[in-house]
PDB file of C-alpha atoms in Angstrom:
ATOM      1  CA  UNK A   1     -23.239 155.511  94.449  1.00 60.00           C
ATOM      2  CA  UNK A   2     -22.022 151.720  95.696  1.00 65.00           C
ATOM      3  CA  UNK A   3     -18.139 151.092  95.154  1.00 91.00           C
ATOM      4  CA  UNK A   4     -15.499 150.435  96.426  1.00 94.00           C
ATOM      5  CA  UNK A   5     -12.340 152.331  95.948  1.00 95.00           C
ATOM      6  CA  UNK A   6      -8.308 152.208  96.342  1.00 96.00           C
ATOM      7  CA  UNK A   7      -6.202 155.341  96.527  1.00 96.00           C
ATOM      8  CA  UNK A   8      -3.184 155.319  96.219  1.00 96.00           C
ATOM      9  CA  UNK A   9      -3.489 154.067  92.376  1.00 94.00           C
ATOM     10  CA  UNK A  10       0.079 154.667  92.123  1.00 96.00           C
ATOM     11  CA  UNK A  11       2.580 154.319  93.986  1.00 97.00           C
ATOM     12  CA  UNK A  12       6.583 155.408  94.101  1.00 97.00           C
ATOM     13  CA  UNK A  13       8.413 154.327  96.224  1.00 96.00           C
ATOM     14  CA  UNK A  14      12.054 153.876  97.439  1.00 96.00           C
ATOM     15  CA  UNK A  15      13.368 151.054 100.076  1.00 96.00           C
ATOM     16  CA  UNK A  16      12.652 151.231 103.547  1.00 96.00           C
ATOM     17  CA  UNK A  17       9.735 153.412 104.008  1.00 95.00           C
ATOM     18  CA  UNK A  18       6.073 152.321 105.085  1.00 96.00           C
ATOM     19  CA  UNK A  19       3.050 153.001 103.710  1.00 96.00           C
ATOM     20  CA  UNK A  20      -0.268 152.373 103.920  1.00 97.00           C
ATOM     21  CA  UNK A  21      -2.797 150.792 101.171  1.00 97.00           C
ATOM     22  CA  UNK A  22      -6.871 152.316 101.276  1.00 97.00           C
ATOM     23  CA  UNK A  23      -9.209 150.206 100.231  1.00 98.00           C
ATOM     24  CA  UNK A  24     -13.313 151.625 101.587  1.00 97.00           C
ATOM     25  CA  UNK A  25     -16.134 150.419  99.927  1.00 96.00           C
ATOM     26  CA  UNK A  26     -20.157 151.703 100.738  1.00 94.00           C
ATOM     27  CA  UNK A  27     -21.454 148.722 100.051  1.00 92.00           C
ATOM     28  CA  UNK A  28     -22.023 147.730 103.259  1.00 91.00           C
ATOM     29  CA  UNK A  29     -19.925 144.650 102.732  1.00 93.00           C
ATOM     30  CA  UNK A  30     -18.989 142.553 105.766  1.00 91.00           C
ATOM     31  CA  UNK A  31     -16.164 139.764 104.004  1.00 92.00           C
ATOM     32  CA  UNK A  32     -13.406 142.009 102.216  1.00 95.00           C
ATOM     33  CA  UNK A  33     -10.337 140.623 100.702  1.00 95.00           C
ATOM     34  CA  UNK A  34      -6.831 141.917  99.894  1.00 96.00           C
ATOM     35  CA  UNK A  35      -4.870 140.486  96.434  1.00 95.00           C
ATOM     36  CA  UNK A  36      -1.619 140.397  95.296  1.00 95.00           C
ATOM     37  CA  UNK A  37      -1.404 140.189  90.852  1.00 93.00           C
ATOM     38  CA  UNK A  38       1.440 141.319  89.140  1.00 90.00           C
ATOM     39  CA  UNK A  39       0.674 142.266  85.251  1.00 82.00           C
ATOM     40  CA  UNK A  40      -1.764 140.162  83.854  1.00 82.00           C
ATOM     41  CA  UNK A  41      -1.014 136.689  86.062  1.00 87.00           C
ATOM     42  CA  UNK A  42      -2.864 135.033  88.897  1.00 88.00           C
ATOM     43  CA  UNK A  43      -4.453 136.800  91.518  1.00 91.00           C
ATOM     44  CA  UNK A  44      -3.477 135.456  94.894  1.00 92.00           C
ATOM     45  CA  UNK A  45      -4.546 136.086  98.099  1.00 92.00           C
ATOM     46  CA  UNK A  46      -3.197 137.650 100.713  1.00 94.00           C
ATOM     47  CA  UNK A  47      -4.859 138.446 103.706  1.00 95.00           C
ATOM     48  CA  UNK A  48      -9.194 138.623 104.281  1.00 93.00           C
ATOM     49  CA  UNK A  49     -11.585 139.532 106.799  1.00 94.00           C
ATOM     50  CA  UNK A  50     -15.087 138.390 107.636  1.00 90.00           C
ATOM     51  CA  UNK A  51     -16.313 141.258 109.776  1.00 92.00           C
ATOM     52  CA  UNK A  52     -15.017 144.192 111.662  1.00 94.00           C
ATOM     53  CA  UNK A  53     -12.045 142.833 113.994  1.00 94.00           C
ATOM     54  CA  UNK A  54     -11.657 139.302 112.050  1.00 93.00           C
ATOM     55  CA  UNK A  55      -8.666 139.066 109.755  1.00 94.00           C
ATOM     56  CA  UNK A  56      -7.309 136.328 108.654  1.00 92.00           C
ATOM     57  CA  UNK A  57      -3.743 136.301 106.391  1.00 91.00           C
ATOM     58  CA  UNK A  58      -4.463 134.057 102.424  1.00 88.00           C
ATOM     59  CA  UNK A  59      -3.032 131.429 100.211  1.00 82.00           C
ATOM     60  CA  UNK A  60       0.118 133.830  99.735  1.00 83.00           C
ATOM     61  CA  UNK A  61       2.685 134.468 101.828  1.00 78.00           C
ATOM     62  CA  UNK A  62       2.512 138.313 102.842  1.00 82.00           C
ATOM     63  CA  UNK A  63       4.674 140.286 105.102  1.00 89.00           C
ATOM     64  CA  UNK A  64       1.987 142.783 104.671  1.00 93.00           C
ATOM     65  CA  UNK A  65      -0.477 144.264 107.918  1.00 94.00           C
ATOM     66  CA  UNK A  66      -4.452 144.550 107.825  1.00 96.00           C
ATOM     67  CA  UNK A  67      -6.652 145.830 109.928  1.00 96.00           C
ATOM     68  CA  UNK A  68     -10.477 145.895 109.860  1.00 97.00           C
ATOM     69  CA  UNK A  69     -11.440 147.879 112.891  1.00 97.00           C
ATOM     70  CA  UNK A  70     -14.829 150.120 110.899  1.00 96.00           C
ATOM     71  CA  UNK A  71     -16.608 147.651 108.298  1.00 95.00           C
ATOM     72  CA  UNK A  72     -16.191 150.335 105.047  1.00 96.00           C
ATOM     73  CA  UNK A  73     -12.522 150.125 105.911  1.00 97.00           C
ATOM     74  CA  UNK A  74      -9.528 147.388 104.987  1.00 98.00           C
ATOM     75  CA  UNK A  75      -6.294 149.025 104.892  1.00 98.00           C
ATOM     76  CA  UNK A  76      -3.113 147.140 104.347  1.00 97.00           C
ATOM     77  CA  UNK A  77       0.411 148.467 105.426  1.00 96.00           C
ATOM     78  CA  UNK A  78       3.696 147.585 104.574  1.00 94.00           C
ATOM     79  CA  UNK A  79       6.228 147.791 107.452  1.00 93.00           C
ATOM     80  CA  UNK A  80       9.166 148.321 105.409  1.00 94.00           C
ATOM     81  CA  UNK A  81       8.611 148.350 101.989  1.00 94.00           C
ATOM     82  CA  UNK A  82      11.128 146.440  99.616  1.00 95.00           C
ATOM     83  CA  UNK A  83      11.411 146.233  95.938  1.00 96.00           C
ATOM     84  CA  UNK A  84       9.920 141.781  95.834  1.00 93.00           C
ATOM     85  CA  UNK A  85       6.586 144.331  97.548  1.00 94.00           C
ATOM     86  CA  UNK A  86       6.722 146.235  93.265  1.00 96.00           C
ATOM     87  CA  UNK A  87       3.436 144.657  92.801  1.00 95.00           C
ATOM     88  CA  UNK A  88      -0.311 145.331  92.052  1.00 94.00           C
ATOM     89  CA  UNK A  89      -2.496 144.888  95.127  1.00 96.00           C
ATOM     90  CA  UNK A  90      -6.395 144.522  94.599  1.00 95.00           C
ATOM     91  CA  UNK A  91      -8.448 144.913  96.670  1.00 96.00           C
ATOM     92  CA  UNK A  92     -12.291 142.733  97.092  1.00 95.00           C
ATOM     93  CA  UNK A  93     -15.665 142.645  98.982  1.00 95.00           C
ATOM     94  CA  UNK A  94     -18.821 141.035  98.640  1.00 91.00           C
ATOM     95  CA  UNK A  95     -21.469 140.667 101.091  1.00 84.00           C
ATOM     96  CA  UNK A  96     -22.185 137.357 103.006  1.00 70.00           C
ATOM     97  CA  UNK A  97     -24.827 134.779 101.154  1.00 65.00           C
ATOM     98  CA  UNK A  98     -23.703 131.649 102.193  1.00 66.00           C
ATOM     99  CA  UNK A  99     -21.009 131.143  98.973  1.00 67.00           C
ATOM    100  CA  UNK A 100     -22.705 131.762  96.173  1.00 75.00           C
ATOM    101  CA  UNK A 101     -21.933 135.982  96.709  1.00 82.00           C
ATOM    102  CA  UNK A 102     -19.484 137.478  93.875  1.00 87.00           C
ATOM    103  CA  UNK A 103     -16.987 139.637  95.127  1.00 91.00           C
ATOM    104  CA  UNK A 104     -16.767 143.299  93.919  1.00 93.00           C
ATOM    105  CA  UNK A 105     -13.074 144.656  93.272  1.00 94.00           C
ATOM    106  CA  UNK A 106     -11.331 148.175  93.033  1.00 95.00           C
ATOM    107  CA  UNK A 107      -9.309 149.535  90.437  1.00 93.00           C
ATOM    108  CA  UNK A 108      -6.306 148.448  92.622  1.00 94.00           C
ATOM    109  CA  UNK A 109      -2.876 150.477  92.674  1.00 95.00           C
ATOM    110  CA  UNK A 110      -0.152 149.901  91.658  1.00 94.00           C
ATOM    111  CA  UNK A 111       3.057 149.600  93.953  1.00 96.00           C
ATOM    112  CA  UNK A 112       6.333 150.532  92.488  1.00 97.00           C
ATOM    113  CA  UNK A 113       9.243 150.486  95.495  1.00 97.00           C
ATOM    114  CA  UNK A 114      12.571 151.533  94.298  1.00 96.00           C
TER     115      UNK A 114
ATOM    116  CA  UNK B   1      -8.581 122.016  98.090  1.00 79.00           C
ATOM    117  CA  UNK B   2     -10.211 123.725  95.045  1.00 86.00           C
ATOM    118  CA  UNK B   3      -7.987 124.684  92.487  1.00 90.00           C
ATOM    119  CA  UNK B   4      -8.851 126.434  88.572  1.00 94.00           C
ATOM    120  CA  UNK B   5      -7.526 125.748  85.399  1.00 96.00           C
ATOM    121  CA  UNK B   6      -7.331 127.459  82.690  1.00 96.00           C
ATOM    122  CA  UNK B   7      -5.955 125.823  79.877  1.00 96.00           C
ATOM    123  CA  UNK B   8      -5.480 128.318  77.184  1.00 96.00           C
ATOM    124  CA  UNK B   9      -3.236 131.374  78.105  1.00 95.00           C
ATOM    125  CA  UNK B  10      -4.119 133.340  75.141  1.00 96.00           C
ATOM    126  CA  UNK B  11      -7.577 133.450  72.643  1.00 98.00           C
ATOM    127  CA  UNK B  12      -7.497 134.932  69.023  1.00 97.00           C
ATOM    128  CA  UNK B  13     -10.528 135.143  67.149  1.00 98.00           C
ATOM    129  CA  UNK B  14     -11.949 137.306  64.720  1.00 98.00           C
ATOM    130  CA  UNK B  15     -14.323 139.745  64.918  1.00 97.00           C
ATOM    131  CA  UNK B  16     -18.144 138.265  64.593  1.00 97.00           C
ATOM    132  CA  UNK B  17     -16.839 134.937  65.569  1.00 97.00           C
ATOM    133  CA  UNK B  18     -17.832 132.621  67.788  1.00 97.00           C
ATOM    134  CA  UNK B  19     -15.524 133.199  71.120  1.00 98.00           C
ATOM    135  CA  UNK B  20     -14.334 130.429  74.086  1.00 98.00           C
ATOM    136  CA  UNK B  21     -12.131 130.236  77.029  1.00 98.00           C
ATOM    137  CA  UNK B  22     -11.882 126.660  78.583  1.00 98.00           C
ATOM    138  CA  UNK B  23     -11.867 126.182  82.256  1.00 98.00           C
ATOM    139  CA  UNK B  24     -12.323 123.528  84.435  1.00 97.00           C
ATOM    140  CA  UNK B  25     -12.303 122.754  88.614  1.00 96.00           C
ATOM    141  CA  UNK B  26     -11.494 120.165  91.198  1.00 93.00           C
ATOM    142  CA  UNK B  27     -13.415 121.201  94.420  1.00 90.00           C
ATOM    143  CA  UNK B  28     -15.075 119.295  96.888  1.00 86.00           C
ATOM    144  CA  UNK B  29     -18.780 119.216  97.718  1.00 84.00           C
ATOM    145  CA  UNK B  30     -21.122 121.552  94.922  1.00 86.00           C
ATOM    146  CA  UNK B  31     -18.901 123.755  92.778  1.00 90.00           C
ATOM    147  CA  UNK B  32     -19.834 127.693  92.899  1.00 92.00           C
ATOM    148  CA  UNK B  33     -17.738 129.765  90.013  1.00 95.00           C
ATOM    149  CA  UNK B  34     -17.381 132.720  88.506  1.00 95.00           C
ATOM    150  CA  UNK B  35     -16.716 134.310  85.324  1.00 97.00           C
ATOM    151  CA  UNK B  36     -14.197 138.110  85.154  1.00 96.00           C
ATOM    152  CA  UNK B  37     -12.524 140.407  82.726  1.00 96.00           C
ATOM    153  CA  UNK B  38     -10.132 142.782  83.305  1.00 93.00           C
ATOM    154  CA  UNK B  39      -9.473 145.402  80.951  1.00 89.00           C
ATOM    155  CA  UNK B  40      -5.434 147.014  81.093  1.00 82.00           C
ATOM    156  CA  UNK B  41      -5.280 149.394  83.982  1.00 76.00           C
ATOM    157  CA  UNK B  42      -8.374 148.448  86.094  1.00 80.00           C
ATOM    158  CA  UNK B  43      -9.412 145.613  88.697  1.00 84.00           C
ATOM    159  CA  UNK B  44     -11.686 142.833  87.994  1.00 91.00           C
ATOM    160  CA  UNK B  45     -15.588 143.126  86.252  1.00 93.00           C
ATOM    161  CA  UNK B  46     -17.980 141.116  87.134  1.00 93.00           C
ATOM    162  CA  UNK B  47     -19.919 138.389  84.596  1.00 95.00           C
ATOM    163  CA  UNK B  48     -21.548 135.458  85.547  1.00 95.00           C
ATOM    164  CA  UNK B  49     -21.406 133.106  88.318  1.00 94.00           C
ATOM    165  CA  UNK B  50     -22.751 129.462  88.459  1.00 94.00           C
ATOM    166  CA  UNK B  51     -24.487 128.247  91.823  1.00 90.00           C
ATOM    167  CA  UNK B  52     -27.696 126.077  91.343  1.00 87.00           C
ATOM    168  CA  UNK B  53     -30.794 125.150  88.589  1.00 87.00           C
ATOM    169  CA  UNK B  54     -29.619 126.157  84.643  1.00 90.00           C
ATOM    170  CA  UNK B  55     -26.488 124.040  83.789  1.00 93.00           C
ATOM    171  CA  UNK B  56     -26.595 127.791  81.049  1.00 96.00           C
ATOM    172  CA  UNK B  57     -26.450 131.117  82.673  1.00 96.00           C
ATOM    173  CA  UNK B  58     -25.966 134.086  80.650  1.00 95.00           C
ATOM    174  CA  UNK B  59     -24.201 137.162  82.075  1.00 94.00           C
ATOM    175  CA  UNK B  60     -23.022 140.970  80.778  1.00 91.00           C
ATOM    176  CA  UNK B  61     -21.909 141.644  77.847  1.00 92.00           C
ATOM    177  CA  UNK B  62     -23.846 138.743  76.117  1.00 95.00           C
ATOM    178  CA  UNK B  63     -21.839 136.396  77.530  1.00 97.00           C
ATOM    179  CA  UNK B  64     -22.576 133.152  78.869  1.00 97.00           C
ATOM    180  CA  UNK B  65     -21.163 130.451  80.491  1.00 98.00           C
ATOM    181  CA  UNK B  66     -21.827 126.317  80.351  1.00 96.00           C
ATOM    182  CA  UNK B  67     -21.864 124.150  83.337  1.00 96.00           C
ATOM    183  CA  UNK B  68     -20.824 120.540  82.886  1.00 96.00           C
ATOM    184  CA  UNK B  69     -20.953 118.118  86.056  1.00 94.00           C
ATOM    185  CA  UNK B  70     -19.049 115.361  84.748  1.00 94.00           C
ATOM    186  CA  UNK B  71     -16.541 117.734  82.745  1.00 96.00           C
ATOM    187  CA  UNK B  72     -16.294 119.831  85.583  1.00 96.00           C
ATOM    188  CA  UNK B  73     -15.916 122.432  83.328  1.00 97.00           C
ATOM    189  CA  UNK B  74     -17.422 126.332  82.853  1.00 98.00           C
ATOM    190  CA  UNK B  75     -16.452 127.091  79.945  1.00 98.00           C
ATOM    191  CA  UNK B  76     -17.184 130.786  79.050  1.00 98.00           C
ATOM    192  CA  UNK B  77     -19.077 132.242  75.421  1.00 98.00           C
ATOM    193  CA  UNK B  78     -20.217 134.695  73.030  1.00 98.00           C
ATOM    194  CA  UNK B  79     -21.701 133.771  69.583  1.00 97.00           C
ATOM    195  CA  UNK B  80     -19.605 136.954  68.153  1.00 97.00           C
ATOM    196  CA  UNK B  81     -16.689 138.912  69.218  1.00 97.00           C
ATOM    197  CA  UNK B  82     -15.529 141.874  69.953  1.00 97.00           C
ATOM    198  CA  UNK B  83     -13.062 144.349  69.612  1.00 96.00           C
ATOM    199  CA  UNK B  84     -14.380 145.668  72.998  1.00 94.00           C
ATOM    200  CA  UNK B  85     -13.747 142.193  74.275  1.00 96.00           C
ATOM    201  CA  UNK B  86     -10.355 141.934  73.686  1.00 96.00           C
ATOM    202  CA  UNK B  87      -9.367 141.728  77.504  1.00 96.00           C
ATOM    203  CA  UNK B  88      -7.664 139.105  80.364  1.00 96.00           C
ATOM    204  CA  UNK B  89     -10.576 136.658  81.696  1.00 97.00           C
ATOM    205  CA  UNK B  90     -10.317 134.969  84.922  1.00 97.00           C
ATOM    206  CA  UNK B  91     -12.112 132.055  85.795  1.00 97.00           C
ATOM    207  CA  UNK B  92     -12.944 130.711  89.449  1.00 95.00           C
ATOM    208  CA  UNK B  93     -14.341 128.516  91.846  1.00 93.00           C
ATOM    209  CA  UNK B  94     -15.487 128.603  95.469  1.00 89.00           C
ATOM    210  CA  UNK B  95     -16.687 125.318  97.011  1.00 82.00           C
ATOM    211  CA  UNK B  96     -18.678 124.001 100.028  1.00 69.00           C
ATOM    212  CA  UNK B  97     -18.242 126.357 103.027  1.00 66.00           C
ATOM    213  CA  UNK B  98     -14.549 127.536 101.863  1.00 69.00           C
ATOM    214  CA  UNK B  99     -15.437 131.271 101.535  1.00 70.00           C
ATOM    215  CA  UNK B 100     -12.222 131.395  99.270  1.00 81.00           C
ATOM    216  CA  UNK B 101     -12.155 131.976  95.755  1.00 87.00           C
ATOM    217  CA  UNK B 102      -8.888 130.274  93.894  1.00 90.00           C
ATOM    218  CA  UNK B 103      -8.347 132.017  90.246  1.00 92.00           C
ATOM    219  CA  UNK B 104      -7.451 130.645  87.569  1.00 94.00           C
ATOM    220  CA  UNK B 105      -4.332 131.711  85.934  1.00 93.00           C
ATOM    221  CA  UNK B 106      -6.478 133.878  83.731  1.00 95.00           C
ATOM    222  CA  UNK B 107      -6.829 134.151  80.193  1.00 97.00           C
ATOM    223  CA  UNK B 108      -5.538 136.571  77.229  1.00 96.00           C
ATOM    224  CA  UNK B 109      -8.339 137.328  75.090  1.00 97.00           C
ATOM    225  CA  UNK B 110      -7.567 139.234  71.655  1.00 97.00           C
ATOM    226  CA  UNK B 111     -10.932 140.248  68.722  1.00 97.00           C
ATOM    227  CA  UNK B 112      -9.018 141.637  65.769  1.00 96.00           C
ATOM    228  CA  UNK B 113     -10.265 143.249  63.652  1.00 94.00           C
TER     229      UNK B 113
END
């Protein structure tokens, strides 16, 4: 079944830890995105990728980094987590369709940094 | 720069009544417009989109939206709301060759039984 997966769904960690949030999609989409969303608030784009070996920073400055070594995989890494990183992180993907393509979202990872 | 405004933080309606969630946008060139819904502790689900053609777009779960170019609006509507429609709704726009979506701040819909 074509879908987009995120793991873990929930993560509670201490300050200074290195973490990687996983995102995988089985739809063969070229474009992938990471958004940060505080509960019940708007989405902010933090990273996106147009394809393998392509990564760009989004509109919201973030201390996280991403990589795109395989089409289906777009992990996000925080080298040293801080309480200000506490938020929900949503991964999305879309097919290249001239601009009218909708994004498909994963279930999100809710991160709490103590 | 492109942007989206959802002027209402909250919309409250009784079950069975019509539901409208407002959205206006600003973009260079022709807009691509989207509506998404988010249930608690979930990702966003795509509802419908406008690319070109008929100004009235029909989507999932009985929702529809009307594109109005002169008013730069894309309001989401449902003729008869259900309690299960209670959720957070986001309008989004993409303009021209920009592949990034700009989201509105969201509108919380509460449908009371």
